[in-house]
Short mmCIF file of C-alpha atoms in Angstrom, two decimals:
data_model
loop_
_atom_site.label_atom_id
_atom_site.label_comp_id
_atom_site.label_asym_id
_atom_site.label_seq_id
_atom_site.Cartn_x
_atom_site.Cartn_y
_atom_site.Cartn_z
CA MET A 1 0.00 0.00 0.00
CA ASP A 2 2.78 2.37 0.99
CA ALA A 3 4.63 1.55 -2.18
CA ILE A 4 1.64 2.51 -4.32
CA VAL A 5 1.12 5.81 -2.48
CA ASN A 6 4.82 6.48 -2.86
CA LEU A 7 4.75 5.80 -6.58
CA THR A 8 1.70 8.00 -7.07
CA ASN A 9 3.26 10.87 -5.17
CA ASN A 10 6.45 10.47 -7.13
CA SER A 11 4.67 10.63 -10.47
CA ILE A 12 2.68 13.66 -9.36
CA ASP A 13 5.97 15.33 -8.41
CA PHE A 14 7.44 14.24 -11.70
CA PHE A 15 4.71 15.79 -13.81
CA LYS A 16 4.63 18.90 -11.62
CA THR A 17 8.31 19.41 -12.35
CA VAL A 18 7.82 18.75 -16.05
CA VAL A 19 4.98 21.25 -16.27
CA GLU A 20 6.92 23.78 -14.23
CA PHE A 21 10.08 23.57 -16.30
CA ALA A 22 8.66 23.03 -19.78
CA PRO A 23 8.11 26.77 -20.45
CA LYS A 24 11.52 27.60 -18.99
CA PHE A 25 13.10 25.53 -21.76
CA ILE A 26 11.63 27.68 -24.51
CA PRO A 27 14.60 30.10 -24.86
CA GLY A 28 16.94 27.10 -25.08
CA VAL A 29 14.74 25.35 -27.61
CA ILE A 30 14.70 28.50 -29.73
CA LEU A 31 18.50 28.54 -29.63
CA THR A 32 18.58 24.86 -30.59
CA LEU A 33 16.31 25.60 -33.55
CA GLN A 34 18.47 28.54 -34.59
CA LEU A 35 21.67 26.51 -34.36
CA ALA A 36 20.12 23.67 -36.34
CA PHE A 37 18.58 25.97 -38.95
CA PHE A 38 21.71 27.98 -39.70
CA SER A 39 24.04 25.00 -39.60
CA ILE A 40 21.78 23.10 -42.00
CA ILE A 41 21.36 25.99 -44.45
CA LEU A 42 25.05 26.92 -44.41
CA GLY A 43 26.00 23.23 -44.40
CA MET A 44 23.92 22.72 -47.57
CA ILE A 45 25.62 25.64 -49.30
CA ILE A 46 29.08 24.43 -48.24
CA GLY A 47 28.18 20.88 -49.21
CA LEU A 48 26.98 21.89 -52.67
CA VAL A 49 30.01 24.05 -53.38
CA VAL A 50 32.44 21.37 -52.15
CA ALA A 51 30.69 18.61 -54.11
CA VAL A 52 30.75 20.61 -57.35
CA LEU A 53 34.37 21.75 -56.84
CA LYS A 54 35.39 18.13 -56.31
CA LEU A 55 33.99 17.27 -59.74
CA THR A 56 35.87 19.97 -61.64
CA LYS A 57 38.91 19.10 -63.67
CA TYR A 58 41.29 20.93 -61.34
CA LYS A 59 43.11 18.28 -59.33
CA TRP A 60 44.39 20.67 -56.69
CA LEU A 61 40.88 21.88 -55.87
CA LYS A 62 39.79 18.30 -55.36
CA LYS A 63 42.79 17.77 -53.07
CA VAL A 64 41.92 20.81 -50.98
CA MET A 65 38.32 19.64 -50.63
CA ASP A 66 39.50 16.15 -49.68
CA VAL A 67 41.69 17.60 -46.93
CA TYR A 68 38.71 19.52 -45.56
CA ILE A 69 36.46 16.46 -45.60
CA THR A 70 39.15 14.27 -44.05
CA ILE A 71 39.78 16.69 -41.18
CA VAL A 72 36.13 17.30 -40.42
CA ARG A 73 35.07 13.67 -40.62
CA GLY A 74 38.18 12.42 -38.88
CA THR A 75 37.99 14.53 -35.72
CA PRO A 76 35.24 14.84 -33.09
CA LEU A 77 32.78 17.71 -33.44
CA LEU A 78 33.48 18.48 -29.79
CA LEU A 79 37.13 19.08 -30.63
CA GLN A 80 36.17 21.28 -33.60
CA LEU A 81 33.97 23.44 -31.35
CA TYR A 82 36.76 23.79 -28.76
CA PHE A 83 39.25 24.57 -31.49
CA ILE A 84 37.23 27.41 -32.99
CA PHE A 85 36.05 28.95 -29.72
CA TYR A 86 39.02 28.36 -27.40
CA GLY A 87 41.82 27.60 -29.87
CA LEU A 88 41.58 30.32 -32.48
CA PRO A 89 41.85 33.23 -29.99
CA SER A 90 45.46 32.16 -29.33
CA LEU A 91 46.07 32.89 -33.03
CA GLY A 92 44.46 36.28 -32.55
CA ILE A 93 41.12 35.27 -34.04
CA MET A 94 38.28 35.98 -31.62
CA ILE A 95 34.80 34.83 -32.52
CA ASP A 96 31.73 35.08 -30.27
CA SER A 97 30.24 31.87 -28.99
CA PHE A 98 27.13 31.82 -31.20
CA PRO A 99 28.93 32.45 -34.52
CA SER A 100 31.63 30.01 -33.38
CA ALA A 101 29.02 27.33 -32.90
CA ILE A 102 27.39 28.08 -36.25
CA ILE A 103 30.76 27.96 -38.02
CA ALA A 104 31.75 24.68 -36.41
CA LEU A 105 28.38 23.03 -36.98
CA ALA A 106 28.08 24.31 -40.55
CA LEU A 107 31.58 23.14 -41.48
CA HIS A 108 30.82 19.80 -39.86
CA ASN A 109 27.49 19.33 -41.65
CA GLY A 110 28.95 20.70 -44.88
CA ALA A 111 31.52 17.91 -45.06
CA TYR A 112 28.91 15.20 -44.68
CA ILE A 113 26.40 16.90 -46.96
CA SER A 114 29.04 17.35 -49.68
CA GLU A 115 29.54 13.59 -49.72
CA ILE A 116 25.77 13.08 -49.95
CA PHE A 117 25.60 15.47 -52.90
CA ARG A 118 28.64 13.97 -54.61
CA GLY A 119 27.14 10.51 -54.36
CA SER A 120 23.83 11.59 -55.87
CA ILE A 121 25.49 13.69 -58.58
CA GLU A 122 27.56 10.70 -59.62
CA SER A 123 24.48 8.47 -59.60
CA ILE A 124 22.86 10.48 -62.40
CA ASP A 125 23.13 8.61 -65.70
CA TYR A 126 26.01 9.93 -67.79
CA GLY A 127 23.66 10.05 -70.79
CA GLN A 128 21.92 13.00 -69.15
CA ARG A 129 25.10 15.05 -69.26
CA GLU A 130 25.77 13.92 -72.83
CA ALA A 131 22.28 14.93 -73.94
CA ALA A 132 22.69 18.35 -72.30
CA ARG A 133 26.14 18.90 -73.77
CA SER A 134 25.03 17.82 -77.23
CA LEU A 135 22.43 20.61 -77.17
CA GLY A 136 25.39 22.96 -76.85
CA MET A 137 25.20 23.56 -73.09
CA THR A 138 28.39 24.35 -71.24
CA LYS A 139 29.50 22.01 -68.46
CA TRP A 140 28.12 24.39 -65.88
CA GLN A 141 24.77 24.80 -67.66
CA ALA A 142 24.43 21.02 -67.90
CA MET A 143 25.23 20.75 -64.20
CA LYS A 144 22.81 23.47 -63.15
CA ARG A 145 19.89 22.69 -65.46
CA VAL A 146 20.05 18.92 -65.79
CA VAL A 147 22.23 17.14 -63.25
CA LEU A 148 21.75 19.09 -60.01
CA PRO A 149 17.93 19.15 -60.00
CA GLN A 150 17.86 15.38 -60.39
CA ALA A 151 20.71 14.82 -57.96
CA PHE A 152 19.06 17.01 -55.33
CA LYS A 153 15.90 14.94 -55.51
CA ARG A 154 17.88 11.77 -55.01
CA SER A 155 19.71 13.16 -52.02
CA VAL A 156 16.63 14.08 -49.99
CA PRO A 157 16.40 10.87 -47.89
CA ALA A 158 20.08 11.02 -46.93
CA LEU A 159 19.83 14.76 -46.30
CA GLY A 160 16.94 14.15 -43.91
CA ASN A 161 19.16 11.85 -41.92
CA GLN A 162 21.87 14.47 -41.78
CA PHE A 163 19.41 17.19 -40.71
CA ILE A 164 18.30 15.09 -37.75
CA ILE A 165 21.92 14.51 -36.78
CA ALA A 166 22.45 18.28 -37.08
CA VAL A 167 19.62 18.98 -34.63
CA LYS A 168 21.07 16.58 -32.07
CA ASP A 169 24.68 17.71 -32.64
CA SER A 170 23.66 21.29 -31.89
CA SER A 171 23.52 20.18 -28.23
CA LEU A 172 27.31 20.11 -28.25
CA ALA A 173 27.28 23.88 -28.58
CA SER A 174 26.54 23.86 -24.85
CA VAL A 175 30.25 23.28 -24.22
CA ILE A 176 31.07 26.73 -25.59
CA THR A 177 28.64 28.51 -23.25
CA ILE A 178 25.60 28.59 -25.47
CA THR A 179 22.52 28.11 -23.29
CA GLU A 180 20.62 25.92 -25.69
CA THR A 181 18.33 23.10 -24.57
CA MET A 182 21.00 20.77 -23.17
CA LEU A 183 22.88 23.41 -21.21
CA LEU A 184 19.59 24.63 -19.72
CA ALA A 185 18.79 21.07 -18.73
CA ARG A 186 22.14 20.76 -16.99
CA GLN A 187 21.64 24.07 -15.19
CA PHE A 188 18.08 23.25 -14.08
CA GLY A 189 19.22 19.81 -12.96
CA ALA A 190 22.07 21.23 -10.90
CA ALA A 191 19.81 23.82 -9.31
CA THR A 192 16.98 21.50 -8.32
CA PHE A 193 18.69 18.08 -8.01
CA ASN A 194 15.56 16.86 -9.77
CA VAL A 195 17.43 15.50 -12.75
CA PHE A 196 15.04 12.92 -14.15
CA PRO A 197 11.97 15.06 -15.07
CA ILE A 198 14.19 17.81 -16.39
CA TYR A 199 16.15 15.63 -18.81
CA PHE A 200 12.87 13.96 -19.71
CA THR A 201 11.46 17.35 -20.74
CA ALA A 202 14.57 18.17 -22.76
CA GLY A 203 14.27 14.80 -24.50
CA VAL A 204 10.64 15.49 -25.42
CA TYR A 205 11.61 18.82 -26.96
CA TYR A 206 14.28 17.15 -29.09
CA LEU A 207 11.80 14.48 -30.18
CA ILE A 208 9.23 17.11 -31.17
CA ILE A 209 11.85 18.91 -33.29
CA THR A 210 13.19 15.79 -35.01
CA MET A 211 9.73 14.31 -35.60
CA GLY A 212 8.55 17.60 -37.08
CA LEU A 213 11.59 17.65 -39.32
CA THR A 214 10.96 14.07 -40.43
CA LYS A 215 7.38 14.98 -41.29
CA ILE A 216 8.43 18.02 -43.33
CA LEU A 217 11.02 15.95 -45.20
CA SER A 218 8.58 13.21 -46.08
CA ILE A 219 6.20 15.82 -47.49
CA VAL A 220 9.04 17.29 -49.55
CA GLU A 221 9.97 13.82 -50.75
CA GLN A 222 6.39 13.09 -51.83
CA LYS A 223 6.16 16.42 -53.66
CA LEU A 224 9.37 15.73 -55.55
CA LYS A 225 8.28 12.25 -56.56
CA VAL A 226 5.37 13.49 -58.65
CA ASN A 227 6.99 13.14 -62.03
CA GLU A 228 8.38 9.68 -61.50
CA ARG A 229 6.73 6.47 -62.40
CA MET B 1 28.40 21.58 -100.71
CA SER B 2 29.84 19.31 -98.05
CA MET B 3 28.25 19.67 -94.64
CA ILE B 4 30.64 17.36 -92.84
CA GLU B 5 34.14 16.48 -93.82
CA ILE B 6 36.18 13.99 -91.84
CA LYS B 7 39.83 13.46 -92.62
CA ASN B 8 41.94 10.57 -91.39
CA LEU B 9 40.10 10.15 -88.07
CA HIS B 10 41.78 7.93 -85.46
CA LYS B 11 40.40 7.06 -82.04
CA TYR B 12 41.97 4.91 -79.35
CA PHE B 13 40.43 3.51 -76.19
CA GLY B 14 43.65 2.83 -74.28
CA GLU B 15 45.65 0.46 -76.44
CA LEU B 16 42.72 -0.44 -78.64
CA GLU B 17 42.42 1.45 -81.90
CA VAL B 18 38.69 1.76 -82.50
CA LEU B 19 38.79 4.05 -85.52
CA ARG B 20 41.64 3.46 -87.92
CA GLY B 21 41.71 6.32 -90.35
CA ILE B 22 38.20 7.30 -91.41
CA ASP B 23 37.70 9.65 -94.36
CA LEU B 24 34.13 10.68 -94.90
CA THR B 25 32.31 13.52 -96.57
CA VAL B 26 28.61 14.12 -96.14
CA ASP B 27 26.85 16.59 -98.41
CA GLU B 28 24.08 18.95 -97.46
CA SER B 29 20.67 17.20 -97.47
CA GLU B 30 22.33 13.82 -97.69
CA VAL B 31 21.14 10.90 -95.57
CA VAL B 32 23.96 8.52 -94.69
CA CYS B 33 23.42 5.25 -92.84
CA LEU B 34 26.30 3.62 -91.00
CA ILE B 35 26.02 -0.14 -90.65
CA GLY B 36 28.34 -2.77 -89.25
CA SER B 37 28.56 -5.35 -86.51
CA SER B 38 28.75 -4.30 -82.87
CA GLY B 39 32.20 -3.13 -81.89
CA SER B 40 33.03 -2.04 -85.41
CA GLY B 41 33.33 1.61 -84.36
CA LYS B 42 30.23 3.06 -86.02
CA SER B 43 28.83 4.60 -82.82
CA THR B 44 32.26 5.89 -81.86
CA LEU B 45 32.55 7.58 -85.25
CA LEU B 46 29.22 9.30 -84.70
CA ARG B 47 30.17 10.39 -81.19
CA CYS B 48 33.50 11.76 -82.40
CA ILE B 49 31.68 14.09 -84.79
CA ASN B 50 30.21 16.17 -81.95
CA PHE B 51 33.10 15.45 -79.58
CA LEU B 52 31.23 13.28 -77.09
CA GLU B 53 34.35 11.21 -77.67
CA GLU B 54 37.54 13.13 -78.20
CA LYS B 55 39.38 12.05 -81.32
CA ASN B 56 43.08 11.27 -81.14
CA GLU B 57 44.02 12.19 -84.68
CA GLY B 58 42.46 13.67 -87.76
CA GLU B 59 40.34 16.67 -88.66
CA ILE B 60 36.61 17.27 -88.66
CA TYR B 61 35.00 20.13 -90.56
CA ILE B 62 31.38 21.00 -89.99
CA ASP B 63 29.74 23.49 -92.33
CA GLY B 64 33.22 24.42 -93.54
CA GLN B 65 34.56 25.13 -90.06
CA LEU B 66 37.36 23.09 -88.47
CA VAL B 67 36.06 21.75 -85.15
CA THR B 68 38.26 22.18 -82.09
CA VAL B 69 37.59 21.51 -78.43
CA LYS B 70 37.58 25.25 -77.79
CA ASP B 71 34.51 26.10 -79.84
CA ILE B 72 32.73 22.83 -79.27
CA ASN B 73 29.68 24.38 -77.58
CA GLU B 74 29.08 26.51 -80.63
CA ILE B 75 29.55 23.56 -83.00
CA ARG B 76 27.22 21.33 -81.01
CA GLN B 77 24.40 23.79 -81.60
CA LYS B 78 24.71 22.97 -85.26
CA VAL B 79 24.81 19.21 -84.70
CA GLY B 80 21.78 17.52 -83.20
CA MET B 81 22.13 14.15 -81.53
CA VAL B 82 19.54 11.47 -80.88
CA PHE B 83 20.56 8.71 -78.51
CA GLN B 84 19.76 5.03 -78.32
CA ARG B 85 18.39 5.46 -74.80
CA PHE B 86 16.58 8.77 -75.51
CA ASN B 87 18.19 10.57 -72.54
CA LEU B 88 15.22 12.86 -72.03
CA PHE B 89 15.42 15.03 -68.93
CA PRO B 90 13.08 13.24 -66.50
CA HIS B 91 12.52 16.24 -64.26
CA MET B 92 11.06 18.30 -67.09
CA THR B 93 7.79 17.90 -68.96
CA VAL B 94 7.83 17.00 -72.64
CA ILE B 95 7.51 20.60 -73.76
CA GLN B 96 10.14 21.76 -71.27
CA ASN B 97 12.51 19.15 -72.68
CA VAL B 98 12.03 20.58 -76.16
CA MET B 99 12.31 24.21 -74.96
CA GLU B 100 15.42 23.61 -72.87
CA GLY B 101 18.01 23.99 -75.64
CA PRO B 102 16.62 27.21 -77.14
CA LEU B 103 16.04 28.71 -73.67
CA THR B 104 19.32 27.85 -71.99
CA VAL B 105 21.73 27.82 -74.91
CA LYS B 106 20.27 30.26 -77.41
CA LYS B 107 18.60 32.38 -74.71
CA ILE B 108 15.58 33.04 -76.85
CA ASP B 109 12.35 34.46 -75.47
CA LYS B 110 10.22 32.01 -73.49
CA ASN B 111 7.08 32.54 -75.55
CA LYS B 112 9.00 32.06 -78.76
CA ALA B 113 10.56 28.88 -77.39
CA ARG B 114 7.14 27.56 -76.44
CA GLU B 115 5.76 28.35 -79.87
CA LEU B 116 8.68 26.58 -81.53
CA ALA B 117 8.34 23.59 -79.21
CA MET B 118 4.61 23.30 -79.94
CA GLU B 119 5.33 23.34 -83.65
CA LEU B 120 7.91 20.58 -83.30
CA LEU B 121 5.70 18.46 -81.06
CA GLU B 122 2.98 18.71 -83.66
CA LYS B 123 5.47 17.56 -86.25
CA VAL B 124 6.32 14.43 -84.24
CA ASN B 125 2.62 13.98 -83.44
CA LEU B 126 2.87 14.46 -79.69
CA LEU B 127 1.13 17.76 -79.08
CA ASP B 128 -1.31 16.05 -76.70
CA LYS B 129 1.59 14.88 -74.49
CA ALA B 130 3.19 18.32 -74.11
CA ASP B 131 2.61 18.58 -70.37
CA GLU B 132 3.33 14.97 -69.45
CA TYR B 133 6.60 13.85 -67.89
CA PRO B 134 8.79 11.51 -69.96
CA ALA B 135 8.20 8.63 -67.54
CA MET B 136 4.56 8.55 -68.63
CA LEU B 137 5.47 8.00 -72.28
CA SER B 138 6.23 4.86 -74.26
CA GLY B 139 9.72 4.36 -75.66
CA GLY B 140 8.63 5.34 -79.14
CA GLN B 141 7.01 8.53 -77.86
CA GLN B 142 10.09 9.35 -75.80
CA GLN B 143 12.33 8.96 -78.81
CA ARG B 144 10.08 11.22 -80.87
CA VAL B 145 10.33 13.85 -78.11
CA ALA B 146 14.11 13.43 -78.21
CA ILE B 147 14.03 14.09 -81.96
CA ALA B 148 11.90 17.20 -81.40
CA ARG B 149 14.35 18.32 -78.71
CA SER B 150 17.29 18.10 -81.10
CA LEU B 151 15.30 19.82 -83.88
CA ALA B 152 14.59 22.74 -81.54
CA MET B 153 18.20 23.85 -81.87
CA GLU B 154 17.69 24.06 -85.66
CA PRO B 155 20.75 21.94 -86.33
CA LYS B 156 22.41 21.64 -89.71
CA VAL B 157 23.08 17.96 -89.19
CA ILE B 158 21.37 15.38 -87.01
CA LEU B 159 23.24 12.35 -85.73
CA PHE B 160 21.19 9.30 -84.80
CA ASP B 161 22.89 6.69 -82.62
CA GLU B 162 20.85 3.49 -83.03
CA PRO B 163 17.62 5.39 -82.41
CA THR B 164 15.37 2.33 -82.49
CA SER B 165 17.56 -0.29 -80.79
CA ALA B 166 16.05 0.23 -77.33
CA LEU B 167 12.45 0.08 -78.59
CA ASP B 168 9.91 -2.69 -78.58
CA PRO B 169 9.43 -3.93 -82.15
CA GLU B 170 5.92 -2.49 -82.47
CA LEU B 171 7.21 1.00 -81.58
CA VAL B 172 10.04 1.10 -84.12
CA GLY B 173 7.78 2.16 -86.98
CA GLU B 174 6.59 5.44 -85.47
CA VAL B 175 10.17 6.62 -84.89
CA LEU B 176 11.35 5.58 -88.34
CA GLY B 177 8.30 7.37 -89.76
CA VAL B 178 9.39 10.66 -88.19
CA MET B 179 12.96 10.14 -89.42
CA ASN B 180 11.64 9.45 -92.89
CA ASP B 181 9.76 12.77 -92.84
CA LEU B 182 12.94 14.58 -91.84
CA ALA B 183 14.84 12.97 -94.68
CA LYS B 184 12.16 14.12 -97.12
CA GLU B 185 12.51 17.69 -95.79
CA GLY B 186 16.07 17.58 -97.03
CA ARG B 187 17.79 17.43 -93.67
CA THR B 188 21.35 16.21 -93.42
CA MET B 189 21.38 13.07 -91.32
CA ILE B 190 23.91 10.46 -90.26
CA ILE B 191 22.25 7.38 -88.86
CA VAL B 192 23.80 4.41 -87.12
CA THR B 193 21.21 1.69 -87.50
CA HIS B 194 20.46 -1.99 -87.57
CA GLU B 195 17.23 -1.41 -89.48
CA MET B 196 18.35 -2.53 -92.93
CA GLY B 197 14.93 -2.06 -94.47
CA PHE B 198 14.91 1.56 -93.33
CA ALA B 199 18.46 2.14 -94.55
CA LYS B 200 17.50 0.75 -97.91
CA GLU B 201 14.47 3.00 -98.18
CA VAL B 202 15.78 6.28 -96.80
CA ALA B 203 19.56 6.40 -97.22
CA ASP B 204 21.25 8.18 -100.10
CA ARG B 205 24.41 6.35 -99.18
CA VAL B 206 25.17 3.38 -96.95
CA ILE B 207 28.55 2.92 -95.33
CA PHE B 208 29.72 -0.42 -93.99
CA ILE B 209 32.25 -0.07 -91.19
CA HIS B 210 34.45 -2.96 -90.23
CA GLU B 211 37.15 -2.91 -87.57
CA GLY B 212 37.34 0.86 -87.50
CA GLN B 213 37.58 1.40 -91.21
CA ILE B 214 35.16 2.06 -94.03
CA ALA B 215 35.08 -1.33 -95.72
CA GLU B 216 32.54 -0.48 -98.40
CA GLU B 217 30.23 2.38 -99.30
CA GLY B 218 27.68 3.03 -101.97
CA THR B 219 24.03 3.44 -102.76
CA PRO B 220 21.64 1.17 -100.85
CA GLU B 221 21.30 -0.92 -104.02
CA ASP B 222 25.09 -1.37 -104.25
CA ILE B 223 25.41 -2.33 -100.61
CA PHE B 224 22.40 -4.58 -100.17
CA ASP B 225 21.97 -6.10 -103.63
CA ARG B 226 25.54 -6.22 -104.92
CA PRO B 227 27.87 -6.34 -101.92
CA GLU B 228 31.48 -6.82 -102.97
CA ASN B 229 33.36 -6.95 -99.67
CA GLU B 230 33.38 -10.44 -98.18
CA ARG B 231 32.88 -9.10 -94.64
CA LEU B 232 29.85 -7.17 -95.79
CA GLN B 233 28.44 -10.28 -97.45
CA ASN B 234 28.89 -12.21 -94.20
CA PHE B 235 27.38 -9.37 -92.19
CA LEU B 236 24.33 -9.11 -94.41
CA GLY B 237 24.03 -12.87 -94.43
CA GLN B 238 23.81 -12.93 -90.65
CA ILE B 239 21.37 -10.03 -90.44
CA LEU B 240 18.99 -10.79 -93.25
CA VAL B 241 18.35 -14.44 -92.40
#
């Protein structure tokens, strides 16, 4: 009997804490959304540029891009964040925490997204490029008008994956003093010692964001599929 | 007047010499069919003409102008190409496919491009499919769109690379019909084909290519009724059984 009363009281406390702290997370959630949004948009631009540069005939450009991808993929994101925020100032380059986080996350996502784009660009039938070129298009026109639109469509499922990773990776920005969702959770937890409901709330916010993103992506995917058999 | 002049064309794939000194002149309004067994180099020859394959040796003149890699984009506007596997742009509707060349390359006005595309689709009998995507069309319809797409650039020569080889037998006729119309309009065409009946009917000249060289050429009657070259006799024997 005691055990049941205890459990009931505990769950009431639990939900009380959740309800109390849920609104307090909003500023952090907004920061999480901002970090994710900018790192995804910039990551896409970086990814596209890197993927296209890697396919040009200039070998040295390809080498440079390979070095970038190797460094970003081969080191932890945590280290990259520390490097930009705490490391660069010793070289005289001072960047505020928020732009530092955006730069680190965008460069990180950009490397992965460039490989997604490269894969889907290379998957487009070579006959498409030949048909475009035989109409008299330049290489760049063929890329822009014929190859990239098709490649982009093919890359949507893999991009969706990367976007979700980007949302979750934004939590690492907490280590460079950005009070996004995870850092708030840590602060609230330390202040109240009521860790479980607080991390639970943070988890729900992340799930809402990633599930929303998944939904948006599946709508985009459906829209793009229209002209296929 | 000669529309295309090829002098001593050589092409290697690695060690393999695929074209071994081709000399060929095609006059304006002439329809030339290239025949030969697979691997003989006939498709490679066609692809060398608009530089989809880069030649190793020799000279190509189109409309009196020596073709170099530098001005290839300009030359390609004069040389239409129709592929075995159509290569329509799947993310564009039929009419967008036809308008794409004039819009992007020639930068002509959108309304003009649409008008031109409509005209060409009517010519290949596909006006009713203008707003469909290629995936909704049969192979024969797709190939007719591809022909309209190449015509939209108003080319001086059209190259056909086995245009009916990827089609179901019952769809071959509609594509050959369109090609026949083009020939009657006096267009200059070079056609790589396995359709001997078509070659016989439409070609002004038939060229038999064997192991990267022109083994025999002549009128369809010469080639099909009085073949001299032993290889050609064998080839025709295998095909016309």
